PDB file of N, CA and C in Angstrom:
ATOM      1  N   MET A   8     145.641  64.442  48.628  1.00  0.00           N
ATOM      2  CA  MET A   8     145.680  64.256  49.965  1.00  0.00           C
ATOM      3  C   MET A   8     146.476  63.229  50.195  1.00  0.00           C
ATOM      4  N   LEU A   9     145.416  61.932  49.202  1.00  0.00           N
ATOM      5  CA  LEU A   9     145.789  60.443  49.546  1.00  0.00           C
ATOM      6  C   LEU A   9     147.408  60.027  48.569  1.00  0.00           C
ATOM      7  N   ASP A  10     147.386  60.984  47.473  1.00  0.00           N
ATOM      8  CA  ASP A  10     148.724  61.255  46.612  1.00  0.00           C
ATOM      9  C   ASP A  10     149.754  61.247  47.809  1.00  0.00           C
ATOM     10  N   ALA A  11     149.681  62.642  48.647  1.00  0.00           N
ATOM     11  CA  ALA A  11     150.596  62.742  49.147  1.00  0.00           C
ATOM     12  C   ALA A  11     151.198  62.431  50.628  1.00  0.00           C
ATOM     13  N   ALA A  12     150.283  61.439  50.830  1.00  0.00           N
ATOM     14  CA  ALA A  12     150.882  60.900  52.242  1.00  0.00           C
ATOM     15  C   ALA A  12     151.637  59.074  51.364  1.00  0.00           C
ATOM     16  N   ALA A  13     152.221  59.265  52.618  1.00  0.00           N
ATOM     17  CA  ALA A  13     153.730  57.927  52.758  1.00  0.00           C
ATOM     18  C   ALA A  13     153.517  56.829  53.344  1.00  0.00           C
ATOM     19  N   GLU A  14     152.549  57.182  54.449  1.00  0.00           N
ATOM     20  CA  GLU A  14     151.880  55.587  54.910  1.00  0.00           C
ATOM     21  C   GLU A  14     150.982  56.343  55.541  1.00  0.00           C
ATOM     22  N   LEU A  15     149.868  55.545  55.866  1.00  0.00           N
ATOM     23  CA  LEU A  15     149.014  55.334  56.359  1.00  0.00           C
ATOM     24  C   LEU A  15     148.340  56.672  57.373  1.00  0.00           C
ATOM     25  N   ASP A  16     149.399  56.377  59.176  1.00  0.00           N
ATOM     26  CA  ASP A  16     149.440  57.361  59.572  1.00  0.00           C
ATOM     27  C   ASP A  16     149.045  59.049  59.090  1.00  0.00           C
ATOM     28  N   ASP A  17     149.759  58.903  58.215  1.00  0.00           N
ATOM     29  CA  ASP A  17     150.649  60.305  57.238  1.00  0.00           C
ATOM     30  C   ASP A  17     148.946  61.032  57.124  1.00  0.00           C
ATOM     31  N   LEU A  18     147.408  60.827  56.969  1.00  0.00           N
ATOM     32  CA  LEU A  18     146.452  60.419  56.700  1.00  0.00           C
ATOM     33  C   LEU A  18     145.518  60.878  58.171  1.00  0.00           C
ATOM     34  N   LYS A  19     146.066  60.732  59.852  1.00  0.00           N
ATOM     35  CA  LYS A  19     145.584  61.818  60.474  1.00  0.00           C
ATOM     36  C   LYS A  19     145.837  62.125  60.994  1.00  0.00           C
ATOM     37  N   ASN A  20     146.226  63.702  60.155  1.00  0.00           N
ATOM     38  CA  ASN A  20     146.071  65.038  60.346  1.00  0.00           C
ATOM     39  C   ASN A  20     145.723  65.397  58.902  1.00  0.00           C
ATOM     40  N   PRO A  21     145.184  66.612  58.818  1.00  0.00           N
ATOM     41  CA  PRO A  21     144.087  67.045  60.200  1.00  0.00           C
ATOM     42  C   PRO A  21     143.399  66.124  60.830  1.00  0.00           C
ATOM     43  N   PRO A  22     143.168  66.053  62.389  1.00  0.00           N
ATOM     44  CA  PRO A  22     142.414  65.730  62.654  1.00  0.00           C
ATOM     45  C   PRO A  22     141.178  65.606  61.957  1.00  0.00           C
ATOM     46  N   SER A  23     140.647  66.291  61.725  1.00  0.00           N
ATOM     47  CA  SER A  23     138.875  65.869  61.469  1.00  0.00           C
ATOM     48  C   SER A  23     138.862  65.349  60.290  1.00  0.00           C
ATOM     49  N   ASN A  24     140.043  64.446  59.414  1.00  0.00           N
ATOM     50  CA  ASN A  24     139.553  63.419  58.608  1.00  0.00           C
ATOM     51  C   ASN A  24     139.179  62.248  59.392  1.00  0.00           C
ATOM     52  N   ARG A  25     138.954  62.205  60.556  1.00  0.00           N
ATOM     53  CA  ARG A  25     138.947  60.869  61.124  1.00  0.00           C
ATOM     54  C   ARG A  25     139.116  60.083  60.556  1.00  0.00           C
ATOM     55  N   LEU A  26     140.476  59.723  60.016  1.00  0.00           N
ATOM     56  CA  LEU A  26     140.607  58.208  59.621  1.00  0.00           C
ATOM     57  C   LEU A  26     140.303  57.341  60.477  1.00  0.00           C
ATOM     58  N   HIS A  27     139.628  55.884  59.830  1.00  0.00           N
ATOM     59  CA  HIS A  27     139.591  54.681  60.501  1.00  0.00           C
ATOM     60  C   HIS A  27     139.734  53.714  59.703  1.00  0.00           C
ATOM     61  N   ASP A  28     139.313  52.431  60.555  1.00  0.00           N
ATOM     62  CA  ASP A  28     139.446  51.293  59.842  1.00  0.00           C
ATOM     63  C   ASP A  28     138.289  50.763  59.903  1.00  0.00           C
ATOM     64  N   LEU A  29     137.510  50.286  58.800  1.00  0.00           N
ATOM     65  CA  LEU A  29     136.454  50.044  58.603  1.00  0.00           C
ATOM     66  C   LEU A  29     136.086  47.978  58.774  1.00  0.00           C
ATOM     67  N   LYS A  30     134.569  47.677  59.125  1.00  0.00           N
ATOM     68  CA  LYS A  30     134.809  46.501  59.674  1.00  0.00           C
ATOM     69  C   LYS A  30     133.149  45.989  58.821  1.00  0.00           C
ATOM     70  N   LYS A  31     133.417  44.861  59.170  1.00  0.00           N
ATOM     71  CA  LYS A  31     132.061  43.957  58.817  1.00  0.00           C
ATOM     72  C   LYS A  31     132.761  44.183  56.942  1.00  0.00           C
ATOM     73  N   ASP A  32     131.309  44.267  56.440  1.00  0.00           N
ATOM     74  CA  ASP A  32     131.418  43.780  54.889  1.00  0.00           C
ATOM     75  C   ASP A  32     132.818  44.981  54.216  1.00  0.00           C
ATOM     76  N   ARG A  33     133.769  45.702  55.097  1.00  0.00           N
ATOM     77  CA  ARG A  33     134.057  46.960  54.579  1.00  0.00           C
ATOM     78  C   ARG A  33     135.481  46.325  55.217  1.00  0.00           C
ATOM     79  N   ALA A  34     135.749  45.467  55.895  1.00  0.00           N
ATOM     80  CA  ALA A  34     137.118  44.841  56.126  1.00  0.00           C
ATOM     81  C   ALA A  34     138.123  45.620  55.284  1.00  0.00           C
ATOM     82  N   GLY A  35     138.867  45.686  56.388  1.00  0.00           N
ATOM     83  CA  GLY A  35     140.527  46.092  55.521  1.00  0.00           C
ATOM     84  C   GLY A  35     140.217  47.336  54.361  1.00  0.00           C
ATOM     85  N   GLN A  36     139.531  47.684  54.726  1.00  0.00           N
ATOM     86  CA  GLN A  36     139.173  49.541  53.993  1.00  0.00           C
ATOM     87  C   GLN A  36     139.324  50.079  55.141  1.00  0.00           C
ATOM     88  N   HIS A  37     139.618  51.500  54.773  1.00  0.00           N
ATOM     89  CA  HIS A  37     139.931  52.954  55.180  1.00  0.00           C
ATOM     90  C   HIS A  37     138.831  54.274  55.688  1.00  0.00           C
ATOM     91  N   SER A  38     139.021  54.709  56.138  1.00  0.00           N
ATOM     92  CA  SER A  38     138.420  56.038  55.646  1.00  0.00           C
ATOM     93  C   SER A  38     138.559  57.423  56.046  1.00  0.00           C
ATOM     94  N   ILE A  39     138.083  58.301  55.487  1.00  0.00           N
ATOM     95  CA  ILE A  39     138.440  59.681  55.786  1.00  0.00           C
ATOM     96  C   ILE A  39     137.752  60.448  55.826  1.00  0.00           C
ATOM     97  N   SER A  40     136.767  60.999  56.631  1.00  0.00           N
ATOM     98  CA  SER A  40     135.775  61.652  56.267  1.00  0.00           C
ATOM     99  C   SER A  40     136.185  63.189  55.594  1.00  0.00           C
ATOM    100  N   ILE A  41     134.835  63.060  54.998  1.00  0.00           N
ATOM    101  CA  ILE A  41     134.739  64.676  53.542  1.00  0.00           C
ATOM    102  C   ILE A  41     133.923  65.820  54.963  1.00  0.00           C
ATOM    103  N   ASN A  42     132.512  64.913  54.975  1.00  0.00           N
ATOM    104  CA  ASN A  42     131.475  66.017  56.213  1.00  0.00           C
ATOM    105  C   ASN A  42     131.154  65.005  56.332  1.00  0.00           C
ATOM    106  N   ARG A  43     129.825  65.026  57.035  1.00  0.00           N
ATOM    107  CA  ARG A  43     129.039  64.500  58.168  1.00  0.00           C
ATOM    108  C   ARG A  43     128.885  63.649  57.633  1.00  0.00           C
ATOM    109  N   GLN A  44     128.730  63.616  56.239  1.00  0.00           N
ATOM    110  CA  GLN A  44     127.821  62.601  55.285  1.00  0.00           C
ATOM    111  C   GLN A  44     128.924  61.552  54.723  1.00  0.00           C
ATOM    112  N   TRP A  45     129.344  62.740  53.711  1.00  0.00           N
ATOM    113  CA  TRP A  45     130.285  61.904  52.875  1.00  0.00           C
ATOM    114  C   TRP A  45     131.738  60.938  53.601  1.00  0.00           C
ATOM    115  N   ARG A  46     132.004  59.737  53.117  1.00  0.00           N
ATOM    116  CA  ARG A  46     133.381  59.070  53.353  1.00  0.00           C
ATOM    117  C   ARG A  46     134.365  58.902  51.939  1.00  0.00           C
ATOM    118  N   ILE A  47     135.920  58.992  51.923  1.00  0.00           N
ATOM    119  CA  ILE A  47     136.575  58.405  50.999  1.00  0.00           C
ATOM    120  C   ILE A  47     136.986  57.319  51.733  1.00  0.00           C
ATOM    121  N   CYS A  48     136.960  56.315  51.386  1.00  0.00           N
ATOM    122  CA  CYS A  48     137.418  54.719  51.301  1.00  0.00           C
ATOM    123  C   CYS A  48     137.874  54.621  50.529  1.00  0.00           C
ATOM    124  N   PHE A  49     139.170  53.441  50.989  1.00  0.00           N
ATOM    125  CA  PHE A  49     139.691  52.921  50.275  1.00  0.00           C
ATOM    126  C   PHE A  49     140.913  51.863  51.232  1.00  0.00           C
ATOM    127  N   VAL A  50     141.909  51.019  49.948  1.00  0.00           N
ATOM    128  CA  VAL A  50     142.913  49.964  50.490  1.00  0.00           C
ATOM    129  C   VAL A  50     143.692  51.081  50.303  1.00  0.00           C
ATOM    130  N   TRP A  51     144.604  50.351  52.000  1.00  0.00           N
ATOM    131  CA  TRP A  51     146.309  50.912  51.827  1.00  0.00           C
ATOM    132  C   TRP A  51     147.084  50.214  51.527  1.00  0.00           C
ATOM    133  N   LYS A  52     147.854  49.828  50.289  1.00  0.00           N
ATOM    134  CA  LYS A  52     148.270  48.988  49.741  1.00  0.00           C
ATOM    135  C   LYS A  52     150.178  48.887  49.690  1.00  0.00           C
ATOM    136  N   ASP A  53     150.887  48.777  49.736  1.00  0.00           N
ATOM    137  CA  ASP A  53     152.645  49.189  49.381  1.00  0.00           C
ATOM    138  C   ASP A  53     152.215  50.744  49.265  1.00  0.00           C
ATOM    139  N   GLY A  54     152.463  51.244  50.482  1.00  0.00           N
ATOM    140  CA  GLY A  54     151.861  52.674  50.816  1.00  0.00           C
ATOM    141  C   GLY A  54     150.926  53.478  49.591  1.00  0.00           C
ATOM    142  N   ASN A  55     149.962  53.128  49.112  1.00  0.00           N
ATOM    143  CA  ASN A  55     149.170  53.871  49.011  1.00  0.00           C
ATOM    144  C   ASN A  55     147.991  53.336  48.695  1.00  0.00           C
ATOM    145  N   ALA A  56     147.251  54.397  47.846  1.00  0.00           N
ATOM    146  CA  ALA A  56     145.214  54.043  48.551  1.00  0.00           C
ATOM    147  C   ALA A  56     145.091  53.861  47.039  1.00  0.00           C
ATOM    148  N   HIS A  57     144.316  52.412  47.230  1.00  0.00           N
ATOM    149  CA  HIS A  57     143.272  51.545  46.321  1.00  0.00           C
ATOM    150  C   HIS A  57     142.369  51.676  46.511  1.00  0.00           C
ATOM    151  N   ASP A  58     141.483  51.072  45.285  1.00  0.00           N
ATOM    152  CA  ASP A  58     139.720  51.205  44.940  1.00  0.00           C
ATOM    153  C   ASP A  58     139.487  52.269  46.210  1.00  0.00           C
ATOM    154  N   VAL A  59     139.872  53.474  46.038  1.00  0.00           N
ATOM    155  CA  VAL A  59     139.362  54.411  46.170  1.00  0.00           C
ATOM    156  C   VAL A  59     137.974  55.135  45.897  1.00  0.00           C
ATOM    157  N   GLU A  60     137.126  55.091  46.440  1.00  0.00           N
ATOM    158  CA  GLU A  60     135.718  55.700  46.591  1.00  0.00           C
ATOM    159  C   GLU A  60     135.040  56.930  47.465  1.00  0.00           C
ATOM    160  N   ILE A  61     134.266  57.725  47.062  1.00  0.00           N
ATOM    161  CA  ILE A  61     133.116  58.120  47.911  1.00  0.00           C
ATOM    162  C   ILE A  61     132.289  57.903  48.035  1.00  0.00           C
ATOM    163  N   THR A  62     132.308  57.819  49.071  1.00  0.00           N
ATOM    164  CA  THR A  62     130.604  56.838  49.633  1.00  0.00           C
ATOM    165  C   THR A  62     129.798  57.170  50.732  1.00  0.00           C
ATOM    166  N   ASP A  63     128.918  57.445  51.038  1.00  0.00           N
ATOM    167  CA  ASP A  63     128.398  57.333  52.416  1.00  0.00           C
ATOM    168  C   ASP A  63     127.617  56.262  52.417  1.00  0.00           C
ATOM    169  N   TYR A  64     128.581  55.709  53.346  1.00  0.00           N
ATOM    170  CA  TYR A  64     128.596  54.151  53.816  1.00  0.00           C
ATOM    171  C   TYR A  64     127.671  53.778  54.489  1.00  0.00           C
ATOM    172  N   HIS A  65     126.672  54.813  55.631  1.00  0.00           N
ATOM    173  CA  HIS A  65     125.754  54.493  56.313  1.00  0.00           C
ATOM    174  C   HIS A  65     124.501  54.343  56.080  1.00  0.00           C
ATOM    175  N   ARG A  66     124.598  54.181  54.867  1.00  0.00           N
ATOM    176  CA  ARG A  66     123.005  54.198  53.822  1.00  0.00           C
ATOM    177  C   ARG A  66     122.915  52.515  53.880  1.00  0.00           C
TER     178      ARG A  66
END
């Protein structure tokens, strides 16, 4: 999914991705949902996802 995206807005579909910008200590990162607990967090730069991690950042 991340590799197929040509631009960040491509990740808004499906809406269940719940793409959003992160704040505070994760400012500059974006997140899409895997399920209620887990997220894929990444930095979007030059048309690609970088520093990709799967995390429960609410812990």
